XYZ file of C-alpha atoms in Angstrom:
551
model
C -21.987 -43.330 68.937
C -25.408 -42.151 68.384
C -27.608 -44.406 66.768
C -27.764 -43.654 62.736
C -29.883 -45.039 59.893
C -27.817 -46.984 57.387
C -30.118 -45.121 54.558
C -28.158 -41.913 55.144
C -26.510 -40.345 52.312
C -25.307 -37.192 53.967
C -24.123 -36.997 58.073
C -23.144 -33.833 59.683
C -22.099 -34.196 63.193
C -21.199 -30.970 64.889
C -19.785 -32.102 68.045
C -16.730 -31.625 69.686
C -15.700 -35.121 70.340
C -13.310 -37.039 68.138
C -14.926 -39.716 65.891
C -13.817 -43.047 64.734
C -14.553 -43.207 61.260
C -14.217 -47.170 61.574
C -17.915 -47.108 63.231
C -19.175 -45.974 59.828
C -18.077 -48.550 57.646
C -21.163 -50.649 57.422
C -23.219 -47.443 56.492
C -23.260 -48.049 52.650
C -25.482 -45.305 51.423
C -23.342 -42.851 52.929
C -21.713 -40.356 50.651
C -20.571 -37.355 52.751
C -19.570 -36.886 56.580
C -18.865 -33.671 57.863
C -17.368 -33.776 61.186
C -14.964 -31.519 63.255
C -12.745 -34.139 64.513
C -12.157 -37.662 63.156
C -9.678 -40.987 63.433
C -9.294 -41.734 59.766
C -10.065 -45.255 58.299
C -8.374 -46.397 55.451
C -11.143 -48.567 53.845
C -13.721 -45.532 53.989
C -14.461 -43.980 50.638
C -16.878 -41.668 51.798
C -15.715 -37.761 51.996
C -14.757 -36.291 55.373
C -15.435 -32.571 55.339
C -14.432 -29.856 57.172
C -15.648 -26.316 57.174
C -16.301 -25.759 53.279
C -13.876 -28.179 51.849
C -12.842 -32.048 52.189
C -9.948 -33.813 52.772
C -9.891 -36.627 49.860
C -7.500 -39.259 49.529
C -9.065 -42.687 48.376
C -11.798 -42.729 45.602
C -14.655 -45.305 44.956
C -12.500 -47.040 42.409
C -9.891 -47.595 44.966
C -7.306 -45.050 43.315
C -5.655 -42.599 45.747
C -5.128 -39.087 45.140
C -2.018 -39.039 42.622
C 0.970 -37.992 44.117
C 2.532 -34.814 43.365
C -1.555 -33.289 43.272
C -3.838 -31.905 45.781
C -7.119 -33.251 46.132
C -10.113 -31.502 47.638
C -13.767 -31.833 47.663
C -15.690 -28.535 47.629
C -18.560 -29.187 49.788
C -20.726 -26.491 48.573
C -20.188 -27.348 44.596
C -20.142 -30.832 45.110
C -17.152 -31.086 43.212
C -13.786 -32.827 43.646
C -10.669 -30.842 42.346
C -7.639 -32.461 41.716
C -5.078 -29.982 41.188
C -1.651 -31.071 39.547
C -0.757 -27.596 38.237
C 3.051 -26.583 37.813
C 4.445 -29.884 38.756
C 6.777 -30.504 35.634
C 4.425 -33.691 34.853
C 4.785 -35.294 31.392
C 1.585 -37.521 31.990
C -1.716 -38.042 33.761
C -2.103 -40.639 36.119
C -5.059 -42.774 36.987
C -7.527 -40.509 38.848
C -10.023 -41.575 41.777
C -13.481 -41.437 41.658
C -15.648 -39.540 44.419
C -18.840 -41.145 45.713
C -21.215 -38.190 44.812
C -20.590 -34.978 42.691
C -18.538 -34.221 39.548
C -14.599 -34.150 38.954
C -12.166 -31.480 37.676
C -8.740 -31.891 36.736
C -6.392 -28.900 36.720
C -3.071 -29.881 35.022
C -1.983 -26.218 34.225
C 1.881 -25.382 33.169
C 3.427 -28.767 32.994
C 4.946 -30.735 30.346
C 2.370 -32.746 28.382
C 2.633 -33.559 24.959
C -0.337 -35.704 24.657
C -3.663 -36.681 26.605
C -4.642 -40.227 27.576
C -7.406 -42.008 26.017
C -10.702 -42.121 28.000
C -9.764 -45.643 28.940
C -7.681 -44.582 31.763
C -9.180 -45.347 35.224
C -11.048 -42.439 36.320
C -10.430 -40.182 33.449
C -13.840 -40.676 31.384
C -15.389 -39.426 34.587
C -13.796 -35.791 34.163
C -16.691 -33.028 33.993
C -13.829 -30.426 33.592
C -10.370 -30.597 32.385
C -7.768 -27.478 32.211
C -4.659 -28.511 30.613
C -3.710 -25.095 29.411
C 0.201 -24.029 29.294
C 1.205 -27.509 28.022
C 3.010 -28.931 24.795
C -0.235 -30.624 23.255
C 0.285 -30.922 19.728
C -2.819 -33.091 19.014
C -6.304 -33.327 20.469
C -8.760 -36.093 19.492
C -12.029 -37.071 20.257
C -11.044 -40.221 21.905
C -8.606 -38.431 24.272
C -11.728 -36.203 25.785
C -13.387 -37.416 29.031
C -17.253 -38.761 27.902
C -18.700 -36.585 30.595
C -16.693 -33.404 29.620
C -18.547 -29.870 29.675
C -15.455 -27.688 30.101
C -12.238 -27.610 28.496
C -9.497 -25.253 28.596
C -6.384 -25.713 26.118
C -5.154 -22.330 25.777
C -1.518 -21.520 25.465
C -0.641 -24.616 23.928
C 1.575 -23.510 21.236
C 2.605 -26.603 19.262
C -0.908 -27.622 18.845
C -1.499 -28.740 15.336
C -4.950 -30.718 15.415
C -7.969 -30.449 17.583
C -11.012 -32.488 17.052
C -14.034 -31.615 19.148
C -16.439 -33.578 16.948
C -19.782 -35.337 18.101
C -20.137 -33.806 21.753
C -22.192 -31.897 23.488
C -20.634 -28.503 22.967
C -23.458 -25.757 22.647
C -21.163 -22.615 22.702
C -17.676 -21.564 23.250
C -16.294 -18.593 25.365
C -15.151 -15.514 23.743
C -11.885 -16.142 24.884
C -11.810 -19.617 23.517
C -12.781 -18.129 20.192
C -10.137 -15.635 20.276
C -7.694 -18.339 21.001
C -8.971 -20.696 18.145
C -8.608 -17.927 15.853
C -4.883 -17.121 16.829
C -3.700 -20.485 15.778
C -6.388 -21.577 13.189
C -3.818 -20.742 10.152
C -1.629 -23.417 11.891
C -4.059 -25.839 13.406
C -6.802 -27.971 12.227
C -10.056 -27.607 13.933
C -13.057 -30.052 13.950
C -16.101 -28.960 15.625
C -18.908 -30.605 13.590
C -21.419 -32.544 15.012
C -22.181 -30.473 18.397
C -25.802 -29.123 18.915
C -24.256 -25.550 18.660
C -26.640 -22.708 20.425
C -28.312 -20.517 17.742
C -28.884 -17.857 20.394
C -27.110 -14.257 19.509
C -25.186 -14.565 22.931
C -23.348 -17.359 21.259
C -22.436 -14.792 17.910
C -18.979 -15.661 18.648
C -19.064 -19.527 17.735
C -21.554 -18.858 14.980
C -19.218 -16.380 13.525
C -16.021 -18.781 13.662
C -18.348 -21.522 12.042
C -19.288 -19.264 9.247
C -15.530 -18.339 8.649
C -13.902 -21.917 8.990
C -16.734 -24.636 9.083
C -19.241 -23.256 6.704
C -21.074 -26.591 6.595
C -21.634 -27.152 10.413
C -22.665 -23.434 10.117
C -25.362 -23.992 7.736
C -26.512 -27.261 9.563
C -26.586 -25.157 12.712
C -29.003 -22.572 11.109
C -31.144 -25.361 9.387
C -31.794 -26.900 13.073
C -32.800 -23.447 14.431
C -35.275 -22.949 11.265
C -33.270 -19.945 10.033
C -32.899 -19.884 6.061
C -29.431 -19.795 4.866
C -30.686 -17.910 1.841
C -31.957 -14.991 3.889
C -28.513 -14.438 5.617
C -25.890 -12.483 4.210
C -22.470 -14.116 3.910
C -20.841 -11.128 5.683
C -23.138 -11.324 8.675
C -24.056 -13.952 11.487
C -28.095 -14.868 11.713
C -29.110 -15.548 15.291
C -32.008 -15.667 17.589
C -32.626 -13.239 20.425
C -36.278 -13.531 21.645
C -35.430 -10.919 24.510
C -34.922 -8.260 21.774
C -36.741 -9.437 18.845
C -39.100 -12.227 17.779
C -37.715 -13.196 14.849
C -34.061 -13.791 13.139
C -31.521 -11.268 13.845
C -28.997 -10.078 11.000
C -25.919 -9.389 13.163
C -23.363 -7.461 10.895
C -21.931 -5.400 13.813
C -17.910 -5.151 13.881
C -17.651 -7.111 10.503
C -15.699 -3.991 8.895
C -18.399 -3.474 6.269
C -18.096 -0.599 3.879
C -21.642 -0.825 2.382
C -24.629 -2.504 3.461
C -25.037 -6.301 2.267
C -27.895 -7.399 0.087
C -30.527 -8.144 2.179
C -33.809 -10.284 1.839
C -37.200 -8.923 1.994
C -37.978 -11.094 4.754
C -35.508 -9.837 6.887
C -36.746 -8.030 9.935
C -33.916 -6.955 12.221
C -30.531 -5.886 11.050
C -27.766 -4.616 13.611
C -24.696 -2.741 11.271
C -23.170 -1.661 14.464
C -19.178 -0.372 14.427
C -18.396 -1.099 10.601
C -17.135 1.731 8.287
C -20.210 2.358 6.184
C -20.321 6.356 5.131
C -23.532 6.547 3.397
C -26.434 4.606 1.909
C -26.489 3.733 -1.701
C -29.392 4.317 -4.097
C -30.244 0.730 -3.788
C -30.191 0.791 -0.010
C -32.599 3.915 0.032
C -34.962 2.012 -2.373
C -34.690 -1.379 -0.181
C -35.464 0.305 3.297
C -38.226 2.727 1.979
C -40.166 -0.462 0.419
C -39.457 -2.774 3.427
C -40.579 -0.463 5.876
C -44.131 -0.628 4.617
C -44.349 -4.180 4.603
C -44.085 -5.288 8.306
C -42.325 -4.549 11.577
C -38.677 -3.932 10.946
C -35.643 -2.575 12.404
C -32.009 -1.085 11.781
C -29.155 -0.362 14.226
C -26.761 1.868 12.777
C -24.441 3.385 15.363
C -20.828 3.788 15.312
C -20.370 4.280 11.526
C -18.317 7.241 10.308
C -21.316 8.784 8.251
C -20.775 11.318 5.869
C -22.664 14.582 6.579
C -21.653 16.901 3.836
C -24.007 18.374 1.319
C -23.704 15.950 -1.280
C -24.850 13.335 1.385
C -27.868 15.487 2.307
C -30.474 13.062 0.557
C -28.820 10.242 2.754
C -29.413 12.367 5.948
C -33.000 13.504 4.829
C -34.199 9.727 3.858
C -32.648 8.704 7.670
C -34.590 11.283 9.210
C -37.625 10.043 7.533
C -37.187 6.526 8.539
C -36.200 7.486 11.964
C -39.043 5.327 13.736
C -37.320 2.070 12.425
C -33.773 3.066 13.333
C -33.341 1.906 16.943
C -30.369 4.169 17.649
C -31.181 7.256 15.549
C -30.775 9.723 18.033
C -27.225 8.581 19.080
C -25.888 8.089 15.504
C -23.058 10.685 14.565
C -21.422 12.043 11.621
C -17.858 11.202 10.899
C -17.081 14.937 12.367
C -18.612 14.063 15.787
C -22.241 16.101 14.864
C -25.168 13.928 15.629
C -27.347 12.981 12.536
C -30.528 14.186 14.044
C -29.023 17.803 14.556
C -27.892 18.481 11.016
C -29.533 21.455 9.208
C -29.766 21.421 5.807
C -29.379 25.137 5.355
C -26.419 25.161 7.282
C -24.571 22.445 5.358
C -26.106 23.147 2.144
C -26.644 26.857 1.616
C -29.051 27.996 -1.328
C -27.908 29.318 -4.361
C -28.433 33.195 -3.390
C -26.134 32.817 -0.384
C -23.721 30.915 -2.634
C -23.437 33.601 -5.191
C -23.453 36.500 -2.567
C -20.705 35.132 -0.571
C -18.823 34.690 -3.864
C -19.524 38.037 -4.993
C -18.370 39.592 -1.448
C -15.458 37.577 -1.742
C -14.500 38.724 -5.290
C -15.154 42.325 -4.217
C -12.623 41.680 -1.182
C -9.921 40.432 -3.243
C -10.069 43.175 -5.582
C -10.200 46.073 -2.804
C -7.156 43.812 -1.506
C -5.122 44.350 -5.025
C -6.042 47.851 -5.084
C -4.689 48.510 -1.422
C -1.711 46.521 -2.424
C -0.906 48.509 -5.531
C -1.481 51.947 -3.572
C 0.449 51.121 -0.463
C 2.913 48.579 -2.345
C 6.062 51.079 -1.485
C 5.290 51.387 2.163
C 4.573 47.829 2.706
C 7.450 46.875 1.030
C 9.680 49.045 2.978
C 7.829 47.790 6.123
C 8.602 44.114 5.316
C 12.362 45.056 4.563
C 12.492 47.067 7.707
C 11.028 44.105 9.984
C 12.783 41.247 7.917
C 9.626 40.191 7.028
C 8.785 38.213 3.525
C 12.365 39.410 2.294
C 11.883 37.400 -1.049
C 9.246 40.087 -1.612
C 10.478 42.972 -0.236
C 14.323 42.690 -0.810
C 16.060 43.369 -4.548
C 18.713 41.607 -6.037
C 21.482 43.940 -6.980
C 23.523 43.604 -10.207
C 26.341 45.982 -9.190
C 28.164 43.783 -6.305
C 31.383 44.859 -7.210
C 31.608 48.685 -7.075
C 33.633 50.238 -4.262
C 30.775 52.590 -2.438
C 27.282 51.760 -1.612
C 26.567 55.308 -2.239
C 28.081 58.821 -3.445
C 26.602 61.679 -1.321
C 26.402 64.535 -3.552
C 25.972 67.826 -1.686
C 26.899 71.417 -1.770
C 29.527 72.666 0.638
C 27.438 74.906 2.241
C 25.122 72.077 3.439
C 28.205 70.168 5.074
C 26.256 70.201 8.390
C 23.813 68.157 7.245
C 26.413 64.994 6.070
C 26.762 64.067 9.697
C 23.286 62.583 9.921
C 23.613 60.587 6.768
C 27.024 59.383 8.312
C 25.285 58.286 11.583
C 22.299 56.592 10.342
C 23.733 54.992 7.167
C 27.252 53.980 7.854
C 26.942 53.579 11.737
C 23.350 52.237 11.557
C 22.311 48.674 10.894
C 22.452 47.701 8.020
C 25.802 49.447 7.500
C 26.741 51.305 3.996
C 29.719 52.793 2.902
C 29.850 56.031 1.649
C 31.728 58.356 -0.446
C 31.644 62.089 -0.212
C 34.205 64.645 -1.253
C 34.907 65.750 2.224
C 36.571 62.400 2.552
C 37.228 60.475 -0.412
C 38.431 63.081 -2.749
C 42.261 63.601 -3.243
C 43.504 67.126 -3.165
C 44.619 68.723 -6.689
C 42.462 66.497 -8.688
C 39.697 67.742 -11.207
C 36.490 68.085 -9.764
C 34.644 67.052 -12.831
C 36.707 63.760 -13.051
C 36.023 63.447 -9.306
C 32.400 63.691 -9.708
C 32.680 61.093 -12.463
C 34.663 58.653 -10.807
C 32.805 58.860 -7.682
C 29.203 58.237 -9.670
C 30.834 55.141 -11.332
C 32.365 53.678 -8.103
C 28.824 53.975 -6.387
C 25.931 51.715 -6.324
C 23.504 54.579 -5.721
C 23.827 58.470 -5.735
C 22.319 60.460 -3.066
C 21.873 64.238 -4.102
C 20.789 66.478 -1.414
C 18.450 68.886 -3.097
C 18.818 71.824 -1.165
C 18.207 75.422 -2.366
C 21.950 76.027 -1.983
C 22.729 72.882 -4.178
C 20.442 74.060 -6.880
C 21.822 77.664 -7.094
C 25.393 75.637 -7.366
C 27.149 75.186 -10.640
C 28.892 72.103 -9.302
C 25.680 71.032 -7.727
C 23.922 71.000 -11.062
C 27.168 69.078 -12.808
C 26.887 66.576 -10.104
C 23.016 65.962 -10.918
C 23.537 66.102 -14.455
C 26.552 63.512 -14.481
C 24.306 61.433 -12.112
C 21.152 61.186 -14.311
C 23.128 60.716 -17.344
C 25.172 57.623 -15.627
C 21.965 56.215 -14.377
C 19.850 56.397 -17.051
C 20.266 53.177 -18.746
C 20.805 51.145 -15.729
C 18.041 48.373 -15.078
C 17.728 49.604 -11.315
C 16.681 52.834 -9.778
C 20.066 54.386 -8.721
C 19.595 58.052 -8.293
C 18.258 59.179 -4.890
C 17.151 62.774 -4.737
C 16.397 64.035 -1.414
C 14.140 67.190 -1.465
C 14.671 69.495 1.625
C 11.705 71.972 2.459
C 13.862 75.077 1.827
C 13.327 74.044 -1.975
C 10.007 75.920 -3.253
C 10.356 75.113 -7.045
C 12.557 73.947 -9.633
C 12.691 76.867 -11.588
C 16.549 77.316 -11.497
C 17.079 74.178 -12.568
C 17.816 73.578 -16.489
C 14.965 72.011 -18.671
C 16.693 68.561 -18.366
C 16.589 68.130 -14.620
C 13.582 70.165 -13.996
C 12.119 67.416 -16.189
C 13.490 64.549 -14.109
C 12.191 66.349 -10.899
C 8.797 66.560 -12.582
C 8.413 63.185 -13.747
C 10.444 61.020 -11.153
C 9.787 60.277 -7.293
C 12.115 61.792 -4.680
C 12.334 61.343 -1.269
C 11.296 64.096 0.910
C 13.532 64.635 4.031
C 10.301 66.057 6.378
C 8.793 62.831 5.699
C 8.194 60.924 9.186
C 9.350 57.774 7.423
C 12.190 59.272 5.609
C 14.805 57.067 6.861
C 13.105 53.766 6.321
C 12.461 54.716 2.758
C 15.812 55.755 2.304
C 17.367 52.394 3.705
C 14.964 50.511 1.663
C 16.181 52.349 -1.468
C 19.978 51.693 -0.388
C 21.593 48.485 -1.830
C 19.771 45.623 0.278
C 22.491 44.198 2.427
C 20.973 40.678 2.782
C 21.305 40.107 -0.894
C 24.652 41.514 -0.978
C 26.095 39.340 1.545
C 24.229 36.180 0.403
C 25.925 37.088 -2.887
C 29.505 37.723 -1.421
C 29.069 34.161 0.336
C 27.738 32.480 -2.982
C 30.979 33.803 -4.845
C 33.360 33.092 -2.170
């Protein structure tokens, strides 16, 4: 064995021989031995390490590593980790004390309902305590180790009382704050008497104290020489010497819809991530006056700023004071447009442009109305043909019970013309039922009676006005009977189809001639003749709907 000084505190023997630890029992100052191979000695309380961690079996207080736990000394961190996680344990046993370094007890996911008081052997020496995932209901100051600087009590759903008063806590992690807020409504939390940090990095704990322990919040601000009178209730006051040499009014993420009332002593206000849409008149006056006194900064990013014409005064003011707005070039309107790129002439056009646009709009409306009046009939025909806007194009028929859709009146010399009407009206789409003498009049009946009955039983009367028809006595009779029968109808039932061989109406008597002069008729030569004729016929859709309703 090599000669050693008894004043050594750490010993590293990087040799391949096996070391009998009993030879080191007289080295009372020795705290850490790092060897490759060794023969253990039960009375030796020094730590025996291999590589980066050390096996640990007995503390300086004579207590061995608790059964069911894993004890390792982390050489690089000089920390004893006692890991008793997920072992179904309901209590914490006495703990060993290492000769050097701190102690961390990991007691996650067990069945603890309470913590021991700090008189338990070895317990008061803990620096870190993790008791998350247990069944703690109360946690008071006398249950916390005296040297504790880290505590994890998350996922203890039954916790009803948490007392962390009069410790040396300077801040709490963001995750811890979220956990405290999660069970604050059914858990009493005591945090007073701690030297809480006023740095803006500790904003979360300051916000928690403001909301739940206002007295402790006020004491913390006073300790940091921050005047409570200069700090709005809806914001957090903190210090950040890396950004600003004086107090920062931190209002970010508070859900504000308007800027809180500020003191003239305020020099830095952070209003990011709120719901502010515009500056009030009071805000405009305050910022205009405050910007001329002493250095002053604003942060306004991530607010849904309104950028309509009525807000142009706000937008112009923001541009005027852009030198004091830290993030001015990044500020967006609610519609995503950057405030810096807003052009007043675009969002607020001049009166001349407005009235010119109004005049053009009115002129367009007048032209459109006139076009509709002039082309009303062709438009309605097109709508009906393509089944578009049927509520406008279709007419409701009043004579639903009549036997025929149309009586076809023509001269016997024009019989060849009838076939195309049968094909297009009776066999086309929509289909109509026609009445004409070749098929529907009975032999031996009086012609005037047949004409009268056909006119009465038909919803429309179609007259094929050819030169032969005009010269025919029976043709003029049919025309006159149809004219008299439809003169009092509320809908137009008489349809005159004028053929190209008719040059004038001189052969008609005065009554019929007057009708042809003062009423419209369909020209057979018109390229859109069939569509106009079908539109003039009873509207099949409305007839079908009426029949269905009556049924």
